[in-house]
JSON list of C-alpha atoms in Angstrom, two decimals:
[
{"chain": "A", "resi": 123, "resn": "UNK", "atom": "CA", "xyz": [184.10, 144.55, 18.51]},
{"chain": "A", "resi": 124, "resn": "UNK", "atom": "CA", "xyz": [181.09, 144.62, 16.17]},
{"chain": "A", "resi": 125, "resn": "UNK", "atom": "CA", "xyz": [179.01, 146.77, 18.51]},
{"chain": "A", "resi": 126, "resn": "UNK", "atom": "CA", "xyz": [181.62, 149.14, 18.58]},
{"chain": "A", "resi": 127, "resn": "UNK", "atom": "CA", "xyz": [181.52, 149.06, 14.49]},
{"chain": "A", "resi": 128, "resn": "UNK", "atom": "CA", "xyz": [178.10, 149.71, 14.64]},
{"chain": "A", "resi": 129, "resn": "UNK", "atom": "CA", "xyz": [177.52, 152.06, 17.42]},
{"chain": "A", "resi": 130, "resn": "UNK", "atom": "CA", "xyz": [180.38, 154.32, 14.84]},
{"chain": "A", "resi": 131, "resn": "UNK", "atom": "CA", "xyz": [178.49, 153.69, 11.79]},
{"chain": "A", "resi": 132, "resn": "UNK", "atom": "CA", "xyz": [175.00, 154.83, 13.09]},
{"chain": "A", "resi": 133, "resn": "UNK", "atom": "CA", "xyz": [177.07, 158.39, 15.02]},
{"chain": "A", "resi": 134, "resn": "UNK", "atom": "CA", "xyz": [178.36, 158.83, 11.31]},
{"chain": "A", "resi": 135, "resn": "UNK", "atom": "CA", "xyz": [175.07, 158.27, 9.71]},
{"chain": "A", "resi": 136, "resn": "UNK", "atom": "CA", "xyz": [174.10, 160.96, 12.40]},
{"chain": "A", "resi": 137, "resn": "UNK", "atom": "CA", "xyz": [176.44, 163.22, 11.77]},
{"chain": "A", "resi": 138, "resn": "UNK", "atom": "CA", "xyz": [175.50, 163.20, 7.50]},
{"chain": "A", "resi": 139, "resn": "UNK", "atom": "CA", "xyz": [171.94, 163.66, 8.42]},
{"chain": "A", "resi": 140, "resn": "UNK", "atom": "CA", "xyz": [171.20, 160.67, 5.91]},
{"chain": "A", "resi": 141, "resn": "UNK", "atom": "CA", "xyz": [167.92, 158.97, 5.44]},
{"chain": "A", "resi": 142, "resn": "UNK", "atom": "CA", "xyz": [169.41, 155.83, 5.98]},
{"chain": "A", "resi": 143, "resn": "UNK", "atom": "CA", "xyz": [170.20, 156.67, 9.59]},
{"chain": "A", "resi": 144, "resn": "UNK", "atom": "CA", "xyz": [166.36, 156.35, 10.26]},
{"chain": "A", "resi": 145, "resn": "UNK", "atom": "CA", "xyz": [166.25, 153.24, 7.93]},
{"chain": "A", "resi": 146, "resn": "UNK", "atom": "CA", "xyz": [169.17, 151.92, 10.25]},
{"chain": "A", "resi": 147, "resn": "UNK", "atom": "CA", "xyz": [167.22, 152.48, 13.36]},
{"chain": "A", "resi": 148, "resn": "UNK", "atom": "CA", "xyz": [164.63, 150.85, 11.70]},
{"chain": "A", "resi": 149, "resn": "UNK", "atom": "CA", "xyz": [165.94, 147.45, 10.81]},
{"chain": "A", "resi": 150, "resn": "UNK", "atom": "CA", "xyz": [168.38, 147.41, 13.43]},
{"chain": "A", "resi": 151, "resn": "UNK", "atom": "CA", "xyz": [165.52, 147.68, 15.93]},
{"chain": "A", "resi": 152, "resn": "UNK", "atom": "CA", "xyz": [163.45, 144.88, 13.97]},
{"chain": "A", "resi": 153, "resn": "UNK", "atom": "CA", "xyz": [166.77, 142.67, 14.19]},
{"chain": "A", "resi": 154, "resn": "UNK", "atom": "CA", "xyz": [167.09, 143.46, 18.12]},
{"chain": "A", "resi": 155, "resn": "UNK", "atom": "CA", "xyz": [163.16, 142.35, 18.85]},
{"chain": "A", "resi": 156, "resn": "UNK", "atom": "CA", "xyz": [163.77, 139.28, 16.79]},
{"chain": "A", "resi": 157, "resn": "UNK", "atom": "CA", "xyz": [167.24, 138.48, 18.91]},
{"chain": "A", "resi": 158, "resn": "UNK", "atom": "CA", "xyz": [165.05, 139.06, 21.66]},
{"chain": "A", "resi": 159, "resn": "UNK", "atom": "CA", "xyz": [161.63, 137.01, 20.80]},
{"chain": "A", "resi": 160, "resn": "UNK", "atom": "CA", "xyz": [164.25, 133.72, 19.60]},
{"chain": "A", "resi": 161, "resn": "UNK", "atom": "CA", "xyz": [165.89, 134.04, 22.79]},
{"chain": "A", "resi": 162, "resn": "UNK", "atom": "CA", "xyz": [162.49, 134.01, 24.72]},
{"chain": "A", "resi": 163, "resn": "UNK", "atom": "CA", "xyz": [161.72, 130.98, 22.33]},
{"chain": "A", "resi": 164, "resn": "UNK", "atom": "CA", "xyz": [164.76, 129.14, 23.50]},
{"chain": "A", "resi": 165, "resn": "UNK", "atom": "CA", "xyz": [164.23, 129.72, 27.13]},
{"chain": "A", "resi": 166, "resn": "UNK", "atom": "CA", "xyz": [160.40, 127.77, 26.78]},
{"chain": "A", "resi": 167, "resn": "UNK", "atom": "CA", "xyz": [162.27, 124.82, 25.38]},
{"chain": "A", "resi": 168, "resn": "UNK", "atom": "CA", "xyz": [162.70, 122.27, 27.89]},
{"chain": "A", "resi": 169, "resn": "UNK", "atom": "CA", "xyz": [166.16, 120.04, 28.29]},
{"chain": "A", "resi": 170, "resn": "UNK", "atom": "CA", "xyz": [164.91, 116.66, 30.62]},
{"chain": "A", "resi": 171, "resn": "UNK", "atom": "CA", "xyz": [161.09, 115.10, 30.58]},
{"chain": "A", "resi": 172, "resn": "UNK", "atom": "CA", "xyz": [157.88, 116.11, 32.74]},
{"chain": "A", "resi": 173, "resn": "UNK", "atom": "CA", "xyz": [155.11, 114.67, 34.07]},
{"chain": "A", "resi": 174, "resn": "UNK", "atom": "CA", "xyz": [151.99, 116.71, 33.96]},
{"chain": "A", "resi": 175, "resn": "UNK", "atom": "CA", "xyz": [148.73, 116.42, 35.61]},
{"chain": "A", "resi": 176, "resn": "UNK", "atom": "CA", "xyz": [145.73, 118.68, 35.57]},
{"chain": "A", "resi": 177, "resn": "UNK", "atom": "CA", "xyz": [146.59, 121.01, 32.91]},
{"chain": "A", "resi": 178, "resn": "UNK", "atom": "CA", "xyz": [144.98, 122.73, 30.48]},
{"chain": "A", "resi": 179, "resn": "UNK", "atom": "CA", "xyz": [145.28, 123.06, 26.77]},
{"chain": "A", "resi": 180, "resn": "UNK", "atom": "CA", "xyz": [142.81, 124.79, 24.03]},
{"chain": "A", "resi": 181, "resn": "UNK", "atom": "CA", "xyz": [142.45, 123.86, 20.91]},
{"chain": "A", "resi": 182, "resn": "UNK", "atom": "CA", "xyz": [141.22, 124.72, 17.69]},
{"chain": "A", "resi": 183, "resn": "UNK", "atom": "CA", "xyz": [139.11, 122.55, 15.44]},
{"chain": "A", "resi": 184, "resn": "UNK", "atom": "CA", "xyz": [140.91, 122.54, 12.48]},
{"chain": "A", "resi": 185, "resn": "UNK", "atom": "CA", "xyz": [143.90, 122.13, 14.86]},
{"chain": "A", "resi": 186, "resn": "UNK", "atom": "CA", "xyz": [143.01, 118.55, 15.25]},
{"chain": "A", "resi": 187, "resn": "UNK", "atom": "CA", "xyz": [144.16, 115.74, 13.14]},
{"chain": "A", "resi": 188, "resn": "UNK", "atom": "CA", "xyz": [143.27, 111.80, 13.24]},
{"chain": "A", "resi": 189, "resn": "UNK", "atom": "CA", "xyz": [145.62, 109.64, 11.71]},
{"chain": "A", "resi": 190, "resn": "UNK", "atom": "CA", "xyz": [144.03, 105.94, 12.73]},
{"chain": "A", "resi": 191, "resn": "UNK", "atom": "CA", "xyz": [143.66, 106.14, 16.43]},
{"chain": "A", "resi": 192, "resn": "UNK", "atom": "CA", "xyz": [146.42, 109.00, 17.23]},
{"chain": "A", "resi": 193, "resn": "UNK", "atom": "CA", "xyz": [145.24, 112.53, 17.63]},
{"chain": "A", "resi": 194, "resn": "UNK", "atom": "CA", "xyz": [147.57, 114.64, 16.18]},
{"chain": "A", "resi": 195, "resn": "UNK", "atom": "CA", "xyz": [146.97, 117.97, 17.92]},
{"chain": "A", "resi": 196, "resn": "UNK", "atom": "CA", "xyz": [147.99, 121.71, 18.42]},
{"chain": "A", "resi": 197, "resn": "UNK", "atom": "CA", "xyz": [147.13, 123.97, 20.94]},
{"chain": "A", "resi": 198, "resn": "UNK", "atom": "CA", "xyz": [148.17, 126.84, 23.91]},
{"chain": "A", "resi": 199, "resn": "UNK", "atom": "CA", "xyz": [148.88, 125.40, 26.97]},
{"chain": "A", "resi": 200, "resn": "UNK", "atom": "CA", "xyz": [147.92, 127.45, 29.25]},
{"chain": "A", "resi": 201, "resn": "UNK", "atom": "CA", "xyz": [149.89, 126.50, 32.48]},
{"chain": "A", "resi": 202, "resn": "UNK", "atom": "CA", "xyz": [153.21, 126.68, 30.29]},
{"chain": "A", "resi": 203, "resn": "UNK", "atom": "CA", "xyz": [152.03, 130.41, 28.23]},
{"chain": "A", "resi": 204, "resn": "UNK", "atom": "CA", "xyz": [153.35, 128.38, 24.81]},
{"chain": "A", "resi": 205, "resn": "UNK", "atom": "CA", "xyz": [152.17, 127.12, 21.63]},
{"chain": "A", "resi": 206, "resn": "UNK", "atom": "CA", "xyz": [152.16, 122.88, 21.78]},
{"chain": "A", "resi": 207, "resn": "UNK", "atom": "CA", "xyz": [152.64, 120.14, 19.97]},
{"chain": "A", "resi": 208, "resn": "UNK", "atom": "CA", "xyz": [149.98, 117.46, 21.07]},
{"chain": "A", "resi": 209, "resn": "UNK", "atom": "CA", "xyz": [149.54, 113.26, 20.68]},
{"chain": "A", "resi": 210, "resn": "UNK", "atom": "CA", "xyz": [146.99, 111.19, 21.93]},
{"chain": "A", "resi": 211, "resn": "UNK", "atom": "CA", "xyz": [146.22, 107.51, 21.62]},
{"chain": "A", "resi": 212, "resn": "UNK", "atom": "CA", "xyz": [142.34, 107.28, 21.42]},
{"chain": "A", "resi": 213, "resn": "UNK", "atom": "CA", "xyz": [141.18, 104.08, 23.11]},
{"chain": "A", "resi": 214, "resn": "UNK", "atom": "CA", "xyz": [138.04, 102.94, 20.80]},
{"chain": "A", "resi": 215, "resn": "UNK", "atom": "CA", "xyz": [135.94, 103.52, 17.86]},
{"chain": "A", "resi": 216, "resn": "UNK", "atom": "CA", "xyz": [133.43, 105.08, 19.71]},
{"chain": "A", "resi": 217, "resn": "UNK", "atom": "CA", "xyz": [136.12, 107.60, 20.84]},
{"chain": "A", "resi": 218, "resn": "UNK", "atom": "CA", "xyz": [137.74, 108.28, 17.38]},
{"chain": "A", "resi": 219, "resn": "UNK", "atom": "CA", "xyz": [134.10, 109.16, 16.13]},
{"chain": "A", "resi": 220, "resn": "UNK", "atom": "CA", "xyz": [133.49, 111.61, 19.16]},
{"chain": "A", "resi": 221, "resn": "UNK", "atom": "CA", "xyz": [136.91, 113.25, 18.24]},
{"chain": "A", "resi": 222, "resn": "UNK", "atom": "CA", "xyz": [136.48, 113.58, 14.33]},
{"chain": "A", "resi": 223, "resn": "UNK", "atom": "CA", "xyz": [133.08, 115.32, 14.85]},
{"chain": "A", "resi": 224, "resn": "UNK", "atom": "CA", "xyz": [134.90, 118.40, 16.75]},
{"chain": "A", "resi": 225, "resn": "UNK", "atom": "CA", "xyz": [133.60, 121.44, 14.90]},
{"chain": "A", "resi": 226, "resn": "UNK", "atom": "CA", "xyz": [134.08, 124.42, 18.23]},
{"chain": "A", "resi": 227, "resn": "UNK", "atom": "CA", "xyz": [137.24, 124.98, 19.80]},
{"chain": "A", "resi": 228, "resn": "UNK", "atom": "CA", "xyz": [137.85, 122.55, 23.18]},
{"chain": "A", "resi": 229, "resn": "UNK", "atom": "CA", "xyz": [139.53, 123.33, 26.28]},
{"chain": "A", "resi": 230, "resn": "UNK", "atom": "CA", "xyz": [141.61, 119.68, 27.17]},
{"chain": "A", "resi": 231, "resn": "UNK", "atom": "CA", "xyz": [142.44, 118.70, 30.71]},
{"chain": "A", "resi": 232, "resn": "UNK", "atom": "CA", "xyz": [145.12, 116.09, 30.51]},
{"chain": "A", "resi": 233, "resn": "UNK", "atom": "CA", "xyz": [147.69, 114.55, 32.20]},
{"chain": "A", "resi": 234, "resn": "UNK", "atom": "CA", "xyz": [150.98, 113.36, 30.67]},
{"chain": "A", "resi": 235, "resn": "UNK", "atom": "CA", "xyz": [154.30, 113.94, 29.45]},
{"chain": "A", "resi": 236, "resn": "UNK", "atom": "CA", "xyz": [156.56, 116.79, 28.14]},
{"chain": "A", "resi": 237, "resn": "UNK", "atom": "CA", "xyz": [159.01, 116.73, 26.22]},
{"chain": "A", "resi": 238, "resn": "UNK", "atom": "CA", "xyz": [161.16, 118.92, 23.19]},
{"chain": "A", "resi": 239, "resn": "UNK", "atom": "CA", "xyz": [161.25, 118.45, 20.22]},
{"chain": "A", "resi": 240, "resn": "UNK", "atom": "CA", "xyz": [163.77, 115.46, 19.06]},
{"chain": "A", "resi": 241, "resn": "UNK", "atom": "CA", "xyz": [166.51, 116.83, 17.06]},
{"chain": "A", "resi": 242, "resn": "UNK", "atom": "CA", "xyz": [167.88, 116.07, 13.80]},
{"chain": "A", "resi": 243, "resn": "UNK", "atom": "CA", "xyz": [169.48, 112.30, 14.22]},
{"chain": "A", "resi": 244, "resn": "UNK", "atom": "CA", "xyz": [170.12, 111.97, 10.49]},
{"chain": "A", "resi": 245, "resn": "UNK", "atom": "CA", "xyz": [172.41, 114.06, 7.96]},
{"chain": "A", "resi": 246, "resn": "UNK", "atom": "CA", "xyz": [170.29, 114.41, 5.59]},
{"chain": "A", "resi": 247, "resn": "UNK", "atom": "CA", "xyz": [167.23, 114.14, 7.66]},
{"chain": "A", "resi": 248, "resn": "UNK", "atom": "CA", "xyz": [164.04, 116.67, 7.26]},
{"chain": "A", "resi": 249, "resn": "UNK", "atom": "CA", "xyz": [164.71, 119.31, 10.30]},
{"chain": "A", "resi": 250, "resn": "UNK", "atom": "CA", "xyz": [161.15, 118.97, 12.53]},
{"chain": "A", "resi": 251, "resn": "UNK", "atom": "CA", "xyz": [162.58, 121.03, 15.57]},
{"chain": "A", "resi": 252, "resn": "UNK", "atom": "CA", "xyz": [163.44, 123.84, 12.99]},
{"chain": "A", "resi": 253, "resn": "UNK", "atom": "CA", "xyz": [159.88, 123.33, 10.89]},
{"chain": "A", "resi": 254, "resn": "UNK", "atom": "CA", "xyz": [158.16, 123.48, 14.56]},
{"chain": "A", "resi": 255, "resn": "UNK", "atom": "CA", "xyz": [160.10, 126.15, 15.58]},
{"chain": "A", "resi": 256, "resn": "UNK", "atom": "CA", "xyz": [158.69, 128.44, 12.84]},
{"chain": "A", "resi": 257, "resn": "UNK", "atom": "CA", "xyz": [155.69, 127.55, 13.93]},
{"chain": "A", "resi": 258, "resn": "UNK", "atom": "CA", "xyz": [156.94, 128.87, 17.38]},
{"chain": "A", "resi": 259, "resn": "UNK", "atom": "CA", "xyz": [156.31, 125.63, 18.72]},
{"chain": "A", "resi": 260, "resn": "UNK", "atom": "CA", "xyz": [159.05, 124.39, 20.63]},
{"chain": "A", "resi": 261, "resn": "UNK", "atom": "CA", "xyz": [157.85, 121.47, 23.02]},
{"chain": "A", "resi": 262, "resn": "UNK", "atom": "CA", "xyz": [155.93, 118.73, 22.73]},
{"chain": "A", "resi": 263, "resn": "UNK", "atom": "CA", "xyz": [152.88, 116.83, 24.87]},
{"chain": "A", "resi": 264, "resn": "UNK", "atom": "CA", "xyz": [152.23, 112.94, 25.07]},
{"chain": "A", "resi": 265, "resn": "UNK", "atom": "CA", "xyz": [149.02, 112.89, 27.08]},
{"chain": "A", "resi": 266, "resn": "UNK", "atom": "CA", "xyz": [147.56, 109.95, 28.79]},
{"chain": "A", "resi": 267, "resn": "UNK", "atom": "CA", "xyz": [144.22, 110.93, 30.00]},
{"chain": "A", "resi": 268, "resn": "UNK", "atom": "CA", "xyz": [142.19, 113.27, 28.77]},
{"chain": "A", "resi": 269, "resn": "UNK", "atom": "CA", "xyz": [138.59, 115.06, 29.86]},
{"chain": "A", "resi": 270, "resn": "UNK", "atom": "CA", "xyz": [137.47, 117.69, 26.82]},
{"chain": "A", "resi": 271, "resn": "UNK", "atom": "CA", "xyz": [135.20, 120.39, 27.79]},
{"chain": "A", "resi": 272, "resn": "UNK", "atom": "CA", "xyz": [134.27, 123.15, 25.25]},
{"chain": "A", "resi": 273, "resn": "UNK", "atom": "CA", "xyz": [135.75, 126.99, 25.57]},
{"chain": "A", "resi": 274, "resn": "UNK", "atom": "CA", "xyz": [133.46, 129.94, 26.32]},
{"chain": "A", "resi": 275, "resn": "UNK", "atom": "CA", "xyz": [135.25, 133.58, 25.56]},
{"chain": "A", "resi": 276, "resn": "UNK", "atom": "CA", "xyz": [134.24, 136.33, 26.17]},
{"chain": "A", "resi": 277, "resn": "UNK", "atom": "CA", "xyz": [136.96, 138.69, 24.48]},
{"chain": "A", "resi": 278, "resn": "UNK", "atom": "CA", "xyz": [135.67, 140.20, 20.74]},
{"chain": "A", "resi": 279, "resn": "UNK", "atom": "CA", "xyz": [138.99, 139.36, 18.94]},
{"chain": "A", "resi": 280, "resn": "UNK", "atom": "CA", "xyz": [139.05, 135.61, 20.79]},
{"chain": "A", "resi": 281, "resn": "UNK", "atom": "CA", "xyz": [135.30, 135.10, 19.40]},
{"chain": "A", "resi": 282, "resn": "UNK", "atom": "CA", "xyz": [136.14, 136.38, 16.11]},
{"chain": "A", "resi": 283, "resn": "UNK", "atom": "CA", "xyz": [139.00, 134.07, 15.96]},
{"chain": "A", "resi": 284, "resn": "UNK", "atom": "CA", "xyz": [136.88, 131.22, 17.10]},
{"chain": "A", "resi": 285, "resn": "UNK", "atom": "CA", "xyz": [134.63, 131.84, 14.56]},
{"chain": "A", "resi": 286, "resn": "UNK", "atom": "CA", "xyz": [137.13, 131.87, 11.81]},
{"chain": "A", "resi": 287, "resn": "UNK", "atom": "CA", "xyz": [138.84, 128.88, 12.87]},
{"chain": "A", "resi": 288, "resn": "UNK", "atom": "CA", "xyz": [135.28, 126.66, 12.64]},
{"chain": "A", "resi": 289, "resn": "UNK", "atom": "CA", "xyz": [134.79, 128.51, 9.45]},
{"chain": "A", "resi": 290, "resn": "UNK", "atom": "CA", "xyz": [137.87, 127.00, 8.29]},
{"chain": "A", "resi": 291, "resn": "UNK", "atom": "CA", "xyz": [136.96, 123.05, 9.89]},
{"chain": "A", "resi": 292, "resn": "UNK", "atom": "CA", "xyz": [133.36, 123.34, 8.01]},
{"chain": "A", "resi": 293, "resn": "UNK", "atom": "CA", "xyz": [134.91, 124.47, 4.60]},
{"chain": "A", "resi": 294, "resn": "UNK", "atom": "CA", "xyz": [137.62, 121.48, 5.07]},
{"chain": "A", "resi": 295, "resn": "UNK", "atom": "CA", "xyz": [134.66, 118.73, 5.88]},
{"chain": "A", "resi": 296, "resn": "UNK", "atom": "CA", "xyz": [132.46, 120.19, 2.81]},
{"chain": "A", "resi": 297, "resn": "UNK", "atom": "CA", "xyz": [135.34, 119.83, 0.60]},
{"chain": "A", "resi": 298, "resn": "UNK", "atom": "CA", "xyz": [136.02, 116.63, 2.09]},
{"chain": "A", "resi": 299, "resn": "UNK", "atom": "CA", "xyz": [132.71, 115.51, 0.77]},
{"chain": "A", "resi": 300, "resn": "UNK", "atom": "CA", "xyz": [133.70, 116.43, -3.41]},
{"chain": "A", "resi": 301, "resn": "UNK", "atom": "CA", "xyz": [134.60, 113.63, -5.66]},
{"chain": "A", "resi": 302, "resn": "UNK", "atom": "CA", "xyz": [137.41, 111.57, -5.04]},
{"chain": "A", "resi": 303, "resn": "UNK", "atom": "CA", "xyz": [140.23, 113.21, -7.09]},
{"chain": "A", "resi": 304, "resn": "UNK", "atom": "CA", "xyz": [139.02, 117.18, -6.20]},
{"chain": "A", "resi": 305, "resn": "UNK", "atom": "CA", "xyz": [138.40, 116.43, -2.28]},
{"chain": "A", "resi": 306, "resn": "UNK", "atom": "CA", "xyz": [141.87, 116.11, -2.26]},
{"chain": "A", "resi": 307, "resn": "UNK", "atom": "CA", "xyz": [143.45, 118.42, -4.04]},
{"chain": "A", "resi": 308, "resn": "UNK", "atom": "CA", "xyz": [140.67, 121.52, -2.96]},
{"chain": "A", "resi": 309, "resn": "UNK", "atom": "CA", "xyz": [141.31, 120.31, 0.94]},
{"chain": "A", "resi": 310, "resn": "UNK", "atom": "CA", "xyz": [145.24, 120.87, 0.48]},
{"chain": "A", "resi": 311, "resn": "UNK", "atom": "CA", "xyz": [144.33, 124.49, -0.20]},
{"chain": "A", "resi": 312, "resn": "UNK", "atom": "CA", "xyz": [142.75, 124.79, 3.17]}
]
């Protein structure tokens, strides 16, 4: 019913040689691509849980966050073509240190599980499968062993990006360094 509204609005918008005919065609194609991208979004989501073994996963430095001895991550997998969501459980001290001093972007080989993104379980709850999702992140990896190796490109743009993204980690760690009260308000901006 509503395409046939439609399709009769844009043959009358035609027929008046209007401006907002183009306009139409404009946003209505922008609204069509974005139909089109959420749907592929959707179909990447996964409904039961998956082992994985030998996989691969690259990640960004400033993609990497340590909170204790969990590695919160983000990162393409490669196997799957999507954006992740990432956890590890680091097994020493040792480990923890070699993790925090990541400063080039890391190619991980891992094996573990996958999983979406848990739902809302609460009312009133803050939405973290919608937040991810704008991220365009819409699973989520628990790995269990992990071998890191660092990423050689050979594409411009991928260098460039590279670059900008360790840009970004050394700025964070030299803030890190200020004062107590300014580290952490000047690493928020970052």
């Amino acid at each position: 019913m509503w395409l046939i509204v439609i399709l009769l609005l844009i043959f009358r918008l035609y027929q008046a040689n209007s401006k907002f005919y183009y306009w139409f065609l404009f946003i209505a194609s922008w609204l069509l691509f974005l139909l089109f991208f959420n749907t592929r979004q959707l179909n990447q989501q996964l409904k039961n849980e998956y082992s994985l073994s030998n996989q691969q996963l690259i990640v960004e430095p400033d993609q990497l966050k340590i909170d204790g001895n969990l590695v919160k991550l983000t990162g393409y997998w490669v196997e799957g073509k999507q954006k992740i969501q990432g956890y590890y459980q680091l097994q020493s001290q040792n480990e923890q240190k070699q993790w925090s001093e990541i400063s080039t972007p890391i190619n991980l080989k891992f094996n573990g599980q996958i999983v979406e993104i848990s739902p809302l379980t609460n009312e009133n709850q803050f939405d973290y499968q919608l937040y991810a999702r704008s991220q365009l992140i819409v699973n989520q990896i628990f790995i269990k062993k992990v071998k890191v190796s660092s990423v050689l490109r050979e594409n411009l743009l991928a260098k460039l990006i590279d670059w900008l993204h360790q840009l970004r980690i050394f700025i964070i760690r030299k803030l890190g360094s200020l004062p107590e009260p300014l580290n952490g308000y000047s690493q928020l901006l970052w």
